[in-house]
Amino acid sequence: MATEPPVRAARESGGSRPVSTLLVVLLGMLTLPMAMSGTTVALPRIGAALDASGAALQWVVVGYFLAASSCMLVAGSLGDLYGRRRILTAGAALYTAGTLASAGAPHILLLDAARLVSGIGAAGVMASGGSLLAATFNGPARTRVFASLGTTAGLGLALGPTFSGWLVDAVGWRATFLSYAVVGAVILTGTRLLAESRAEVRPRVDRAGAATFIAGLALALFAVTQGSKAGWLSLGTLLPAAAAAALLIAFVRVEQGLARGGRDRPILDLRLARNPAFAGWAVGSFGLGAGTTGVLTFLPTYLQGVNGTTARAAGLTLLLMTAPVLALPPLGARLVNRGVPARHLLVLSLLLIAAGNAWLTTLHPGIPESALAGPLLTIGAGQGLSIGIIDAQAMSLVAPSEVGMASGFLNTVRGTTGALMLTVFGALLLTGELTESWHLALWTVTSLMTALALTTYVLLSRPAVGRRSARRNGWAQPSAQSTSKAAPKTAR
């Protein structure tokens, strides 16, 4: 991962059509979180309409996460090689087609399959969208742009349950997928307005690395899902787990071989994952997802099943948690640009999420919405404060030609977090009486978040050492000064 010379940095930075790029990427980042959070509200109606329950019904959400998680890294690296706009266009097309098929699915298995296709498309949109922004903006502008990305994702999370709850109650769950498909078509059309961005040197595609990573990660997530239902020592869990381990070991060896050879670029340069500073931001990204996914996904079902609330009311209640994710990312970016250490904000965010999950253990049947306001607002504040700064900080540690790889890695972490937490949280909710199981799950997440806050603090506590190590190993981006001189057209 060698540091790029100024000329190559200039080409890689792009800089043309920054407004169009920002608008199209933001529309994608608005729609995909809406489709995720909104679908959770629709699950009870989907189950009733298609006579589905249990694992088949949960795969409407889990399958989407699994497919997206498995393909993020590959999509980001392919964007570096073949063009980030091209991968974004292909992802938007797949997402739109899969969402249209979801709207018309007559059987739960067909709906699950359509959601898998949507997840693959979402991987292309999310990985390429982040890398396009990183290639187009630099310096404080990059921090502000990624803050707007966090704000937009927060808006999607906030509107998803409310919008989908309203549609489910008014015209049915199929209308939710149809509306998301329409926006997907708009994104697909908007990609025509974007300038292409890719690495100057285009080595051969790491087909072996891509195949082993996708298959290995997908099997690993499938094994986790199976273990929570069929038992961790069952044959249906152990076989895919063993196959996943073998494939991921093979993936590491393939990537190491390509790095030693120097002729072809690996899908994932393992030095990136070993960079302590980059790892710290990745751990923080995992924490933001781990502390919020369970509540975001399962609380609407609890409120509808135990309290008898409508889908619309459950969505409105969840707005308490998602509204801060809309409001706070600009504040986080402003604080960072004014000199507040970004790592301090991230650790504070993880501790706030831990406190919110602990506070939510007051959950009980018949609990009024007002009693949920404190814990949900605290969780949302923790997520919103840092969701817009992680990518900007992490991207500053890689060369411009590899922002797609870095974006894909971060989004893989996020997607894997979602799939794992859906499985773990869901498994914990089956351990006994529902409310008691909720308390167990929430205390488990609280402990995890506290540990992740400590880990993140340790990894990011010596940033000067991390930056020197990054430059010495070729991880760091050229300085802002050299980039601005070489690339005067780069958006600021």
Tab-separated table of C-alpha atoms in Angstrom, residues 235-491:
chain	number	residue	atom	x	y	z
A	235	LEU	CA	-23.901	-30.841	12.147
A	236	GLY	CA	-25.687	-28.019	10.355
A	237	THR	CA	-23.580	-25.539	12.314
A	238	LEU	CA	-20.213	-27.290	12.481
A	239	LEU	CA	-19.940	-28.123	8.771
A	240	PRO	CA	-20.394	-24.567	7.451
A	241	ALA	CA	-18.207	-23.248	10.282
A	242	ALA	CA	-15.378	-25.609	9.327
A	243	ALA	CA	-15.748	-24.751	5.646
A	244	ALA	CA	-15.739	-21.033	6.495
A	245	ALA	CA	-12.550	-21.374	8.541
A	246	ALA	CA	-10.812	-23.238	5.707
A	247	LEU	CA	-11.875	-20.676	3.109
A	248	LEU	CA	-10.864	-17.669	5.218
A	249	ILE	CA	-7.448	-19.243	5.923
A	250	ALA	CA	-7.077	-19.778	2.188
A	251	PHE	CA	-8.055	-16.134	1.624
A	252	VAL	CA	-5.318	-14.899	3.974
A	253	ARG	CA	-2.722	-17.049	2.220
A	254	VAL	CA	-3.809	-15.845	-1.216
A	255	GLU	CA	-3.578	-12.207	-0.121
A	256	GLN	CA	-0.165	-12.727	1.475
A	257	GLY	CA	1.097	-14.358	-1.711
A	258	LEU	CA	-0.096	-11.484	-3.891
A	259	ALA	CA	1.437	-8.909	-1.536
A	260	ARG	CA	4.801	-10.706	-1.689
A	261	GLY	CA	4.655	-11.028	-5.473
A	262	GLY	CA	3.996	-7.330	-6.003
A	263	ARG	CA	2.497	-7.774	-9.489
A	264	ASP	CA	-1.213	-8.037	-8.668
A	265	ARG	CA	-3.159	-6.148	-6.038
A	266	PRO	CA	-4.980	-8.201	-3.405
A	267	ILE	CA	-8.664	-7.617	-2.613
A	268	LEU	CA	-7.506	-6.735	0.912
A	269	ASP	CA	-3.979	-5.620	1.691
A	270	LEU	CA	-3.571	-7.182	5.124
A	271	ARG	CA	-1.286	-4.362	6.240
A	272	LEU	CA	-4.389	-2.180	6.320
A	273	ALA	CA	-6.039	-4.437	8.910
A	274	ARG	CA	-2.818	-4.485	10.953
A	275	ASN	CA	-2.530	-0.699	11.097
A	276	PRO	CA	-3.449	0.101	14.754
A	277	ALA	CA	-4.965	3.483	13.909
A	278	PHE	CA	-7.149	2.091	11.111
A	279	ALA	CA	-8.084	-0.873	13.316
A	280	GLY	CA	-9.188	1.515	16.045
A	281	TRP	CA	-11.662	3.235	13.742
A	282	ALA	CA	-12.869	-0.129	12.471
A	283	VAL	CA	-13.460	-1.334	16.044
A	284	GLY	CA	-15.359	1.870	16.744
A	285	SER	CA	-17.491	1.311	13.660
A	286	PHE	CA	-18.249	-2.200	14.886
A	287	GLY	CA	-19.238	-0.782	18.255
A	288	LEU	CA	-21.675	1.769	16.835
A	289	GLY	CA	-23.487	-1.018	15.003
A	290	ALA	CA	-23.276	-3.577	17.794
A	291	GLY	CA	-24.857	-1.249	20.319
A	292	THR	CA	-27.824	-0.233	18.183
A	293	THR	CA	-28.774	-3.081	15.830
A	294	GLY	CA	-30.585	-5.246	18.382
A	295	VAL	CA	-32.801	-2.458	19.701
A	296	LEU	CA	-33.453	-1.058	16.243
A	297	THR	CA	-34.470	-4.457	14.874
A	298	PHE	CA	-36.349	-6.159	17.708
A	299	LEU	CA	-37.884	-3.364	19.800
A	300	PRO	CA	-40.702	-2.660	17.266
A	301	THR	CA	-41.676	-6.348	17.332
A	302	TYR	CA	-41.693	-6.343	21.157
A	303	LEU	CA	-43.887	-3.244	21.295
A	304	GLN	CA	-46.340	-4.649	18.747
A	305	GLY	CA	-46.433	-8.120	20.309
A	306	VAL	CA	-46.416	-7.300	24.027
A	307	ASN	CA	-47.917	-3.814	24.188
A	308	GLY	CA	-50.252	-4.222	21.225
A	309	THR	CA	-49.084	-1.014	19.520
A	310	THR	CA	-49.601	-0.478	15.808
A	311	ALA	CA	-46.757	-0.604	13.297
A	312	ARG	CA	-47.043	3.173	12.924
A	313	ALA	CA	-46.822	3.756	16.682
A	314	ALA	CA	-43.817	1.433	16.991
A	315	GLY	CA	-42.083	3.360	14.221
A	316	LEU	CA	-42.787	6.678	15.921
A	317	THR	CA	-41.371	5.351	19.198
A	318	LEU	CA	-38.192	4.302	17.434
A	319	LEU	CA	-37.867	7.858	16.157
A	320	LEU	CA	-36.653	8.729	19.671
A	321	MET	CA	-33.515	6.689	18.973
A	322	THR	CA	-32.960	7.632	15.352
A	323	ALA	CA	-33.650	11.374	15.537
A	324	PRO	CA	-30.302	12.155	17.299
A	325	VAL	CA	-28.532	10.288	14.484
A	326	LEU	CA	-30.027	12.905	12.183
A	327	ALA	CA	-29.112	15.934	14.289
A	328	LEU	CA	-25.689	15.201	15.802
A	329	PRO	CA	-23.260	14.245	12.960
A	330	PRO	CA	-22.712	17.907	11.952
A	331	LEU	CA	-21.866	18.686	15.574
A	332	GLY	CA	-19.285	15.900	15.654
A	333	ALA	CA	-17.681	17.126	12.429
A	334	ARG	CA	-17.632	20.724	13.696
A	335	LEU	CA	-15.929	19.680	16.921
A	336	VAL	CA	-13.273	17.707	15.034
A	337	ASN	CA	-12.576	20.574	12.625
A	338	ARG	CA	-12.168	22.867	15.642
A	339	GLY	CA	-9.529	20.641	17.203
A	340	VAL	CA	-11.404	18.218	19.476
A	341	PRO	CA	-9.669	14.811	19.129
A	342	ALA	CA	-11.928	12.557	17.079
A	343	ARG	CA	-10.897	9.535	19.135
A	344	HIS	CA	-12.306	11.171	22.290
A	345	LEU	CA	-15.693	11.614	20.594
A	346	LEU	CA	-15.690	7.983	19.485
A	347	VAL	CA	-14.960	6.632	22.968
A	348	LEU	CA	-17.637	8.928	24.411
A	349	SER	CA	-20.102	7.627	21.834
A	350	LEU	CA	-19.465	4.000	22.772
A	351	LEU	CA	-19.929	4.779	26.471
A	352	LEU	CA	-23.192	6.629	25.778
A	353	ILE	CA	-24.508	3.627	23.838
A	354	ALA	CA	-23.518	1.349	26.710
A	355	ALA	CA	-25.355	3.606	29.172
A	356	GLY	CA	-28.444	3.707	26.956
A	357	ASN	CA	-28.636	-0.075	26.694
A	358	ALA	CA	-28.260	-0.395	30.461
A	359	TRP	CA	-31.013	2.195	30.987
A	360	LEU	CA	-33.315	0.310	28.628
A	361	THR	CA	-33.398	-2.630	31.052
A	362	THR	CA	-36.359	-0.790	32.613
A	363	LEU	CA	-38.343	-2.289	29.703
A	364	HIS	CA	-41.493	-4.143	30.792
A	365	PRO	CA	-44.941	-4.969	29.380
A	366	GLY	CA	-47.139	-1.905	29.210
A	367	ILE	CA	-44.227	0.533	29.475
A	368	PRO	CA	-45.290	3.982	28.190
A	369	GLU	CA	-43.439	5.626	25.328
A	370	SER	CA	-42.324	8.442	27.639
A	371	ALA	CA	-40.354	5.951	29.752
A	372	LEU	CA	-38.455	4.839	26.652
A	373	ALA	CA	-37.407	8.372	25.719
A	374	GLY	CA	-34.338	8.568	27.990
A	375	PRO	CA	-32.607	5.321	26.977
A	376	LEU	CA	-33.479	5.614	23.283
A	377	LEU	CA	-32.276	9.219	23.075
A	378	THR	CA	-29.031	8.247	24.848
A	379	ILE	CA	-28.350	5.393	22.420
A	380	GLY	CA	-29.139	7.645	19.468
A	381	ALA	CA	-26.904	10.416	20.775
A	382	GLY	CA	-23.994	8.003	21.084
A	383	GLN	CA	-24.399	6.827	17.520
A	384	GLY	CA	-25.036	10.257	16.029
A	385	LEU	CA	-22.020	11.941	17.596
A	386	SER	CA	-19.489	9.733	15.777
A	387	ILE	CA	-21.241	8.146	12.815
A	388	GLY	CA	-20.083	10.938	10.524
A	389	ILE	CA	-16.413	11.072	11.518
A	390	ILE	CA	-15.235	7.449	11.387
A	391	ASP	CA	-14.924	7.155	7.598
A	392	ALA	CA	-13.206	10.511	7.172
A	393	GLN	CA	-10.624	9.656	9.826
A	394	ALA	CA	-10.009	6.135	8.512
A	395	MET	CA	-9.773	7.217	4.858
A	396	SER	CA	-7.019	9.693	5.740
A	397	LEU	CA	-4.780	6.705	6.552
A	398	VAL	CA	-4.821	5.114	3.071
A	399	ALA	CA	-3.485	6.072	-0.340
A	400	PRO	CA	-6.024	7.591	-2.768
A	401	SER	CA	-5.886	4.581	-5.113
A	402	GLU	CA	-7.127	2.339	-2.288
A	403	VAL	CA	-10.019	4.305	-0.813
A	404	GLY	CA	-12.392	1.762	-2.351
A	405	MET	CA	-10.662	-1.052	-0.493
A	406	ALA	CA	-10.803	0.934	2.744
A	407	SER	CA	-14.451	1.856	2.242
A	408	GLY	CA	-15.285	-1.758	1.451
A	409	PHE	CA	-13.472	-2.930	4.573
A	410	LEU	CA	-15.320	-0.480	6.825
A	411	ASN	CA	-18.665	-1.358	5.286
A	412	THR	CA	-17.862	-5.058	5.636
A	413	VAL	CA	-17.318	-4.445	9.340
A	414	ARG	CA	-20.664	-2.625	9.546
A	415	GLY	CA	-22.577	-5.266	7.630
A	416	THR	CA	-21.000	-8.137	9.530
A	417	THR	CA	-21.863	-6.359	12.762
A	418	GLY	CA	-25.501	-6.157	11.710
A	419	ALA	CA	-25.711	-9.822	10.779
A	420	LEU	CA	-23.930	-10.986	13.940
A	421	MET	CA	-25.971	-8.810	16.271
A	422	LEU	CA	-29.238	-9.854	14.638
A	423	THR	CA	-28.283	-13.457	15.318
A	424	VAL	CA	-26.854	-13.013	18.820
A	425	PHE	CA	-29.591	-10.663	20.016
A	426	GLY	CA	-32.253	-12.912	18.511
A	427	ALA	CA	-30.741	-15.966	20.197
A	428	LEU	CA	-30.632	-14.245	23.584
A	429	LEU	CA	-34.321	-13.346	23.256
A	430	LEU	CA	-35.142	-17.057	23.046
A	431	THR	CA	-33.476	-17.995	26.333
A	432	GLY	CA	-36.544	-17.581	28.566
A	433	GLU	CA	-39.482	-15.309	29.271
A	434	LEU	CA	-39.447	-12.489	26.704
A	435	THR	CA	-38.932	-9.473	28.982
A	436	GLU	CA	-36.301	-11.262	31.077
A	437	SER	CA	-34.553	-12.271	27.848
A	438	TRP	CA	-34.573	-8.647	26.767
A	439	HIS	CA	-32.853	-7.670	30.004
A	440	LEU	CA	-30.198	-10.350	29.480
A	441	ALA	CA	-29.575	-9.196	25.915
A	442	LEU	CA	-29.322	-5.539	26.950
A	443	TRP	CA	-26.859	-6.228	29.774
A	444	THR	CA	-24.790	-8.336	27.345
A	445	VAL	CA	-24.643	-5.459	24.881
A	446	THR	CA	-23.760	-3.043	27.697
A	447	SER	CA	-20.778	-5.176	28.690
A	448	LEU	CA	-19.675	-5.530	25.070
A	449	MET	CA	-19.858	-1.788	24.474
A	450	THR	CA	-17.790	-1.051	27.573
A	451	ALA	CA	-15.106	-3.470	26.387
A	452	LEU	CA	-15.128	-1.971	22.880
A	453	ALA	CA	-14.774	1.539	24.303
A	454	LEU	CA	-11.671	0.435	26.200
A	455	THR	CA	-10.233	-1.334	23.141
A	456	THR	CA	-10.814	1.707	20.946
A	457	TYR	CA	-9.182	3.977	23.510
A	458	VAL	CA	-6.072	1.765	23.615
A	459	LEU	CA	-5.778	1.553	19.812
A	460	LEU	CA	-6.211	5.282	19.271
A	461	SER	CA	-4.506	6.606	22.396
A	462	ARG	CA	-1.158	7.149	20.628
A	463	PRO	CA	-2.147	8.726	17.305
A	464	ALA	CA	1.286	10.184	16.614
A	465	VAL	CA	2.874	6.726	16.737
A	466	GLY	CA	0.054	5.379	14.580
A	467	ARG	CA	0.637	8.051	11.896
A	468	ARG	CA	4.404	7.485	11.824
A	469	SER	CA	3.831	3.756	11.502
A	470	ALA	CA	1.277	4.320	8.754
A	471	ARG	CA	3.648	6.449	6.691
A	472	ARG	CA	6.541	4.049	7.192
A	473	ASN	CA	4.448	1.123	5.965
A	474	GLY	CA	2.771	3.007	3.120
A	475	TRP	CA	-0.630	3.358	4.723
A	476	ALA	CA	-0.877	7.097	4.914
A	477	GLN	CA	-2.308	9.445	2.347
A	478	PRO	CA	-0.144	12.279	0.997
A	479	SER	CA	-0.185	15.383	3.093
A	480	ALA	CA	-2.974	17.868	2.556
A	481	GLN	CA	-0.433	20.406	1.300
A	482	SER	CA	1.046	18.172	-1.410
A	483	THR	CA	-2.383	16.987	-2.474
A	484	SER	CA	-3.763	20.510	-2.767
A	485	LYS	CA	-0.770	21.622	-4.867
A	486	ALA	CA	-1.030	18.621	-7.142
A	487	ALA	CA	-4.776	18.630	-7.413
A	488	PRO	CA	-6.118	22.171	-7.473
A	489	LYS	CA	-9.526	20.986	-8.732
A	490	THR	CA	-10.173	18.752	-5.775
A	491	ALA	CA	-13.317	19.784	-3.937
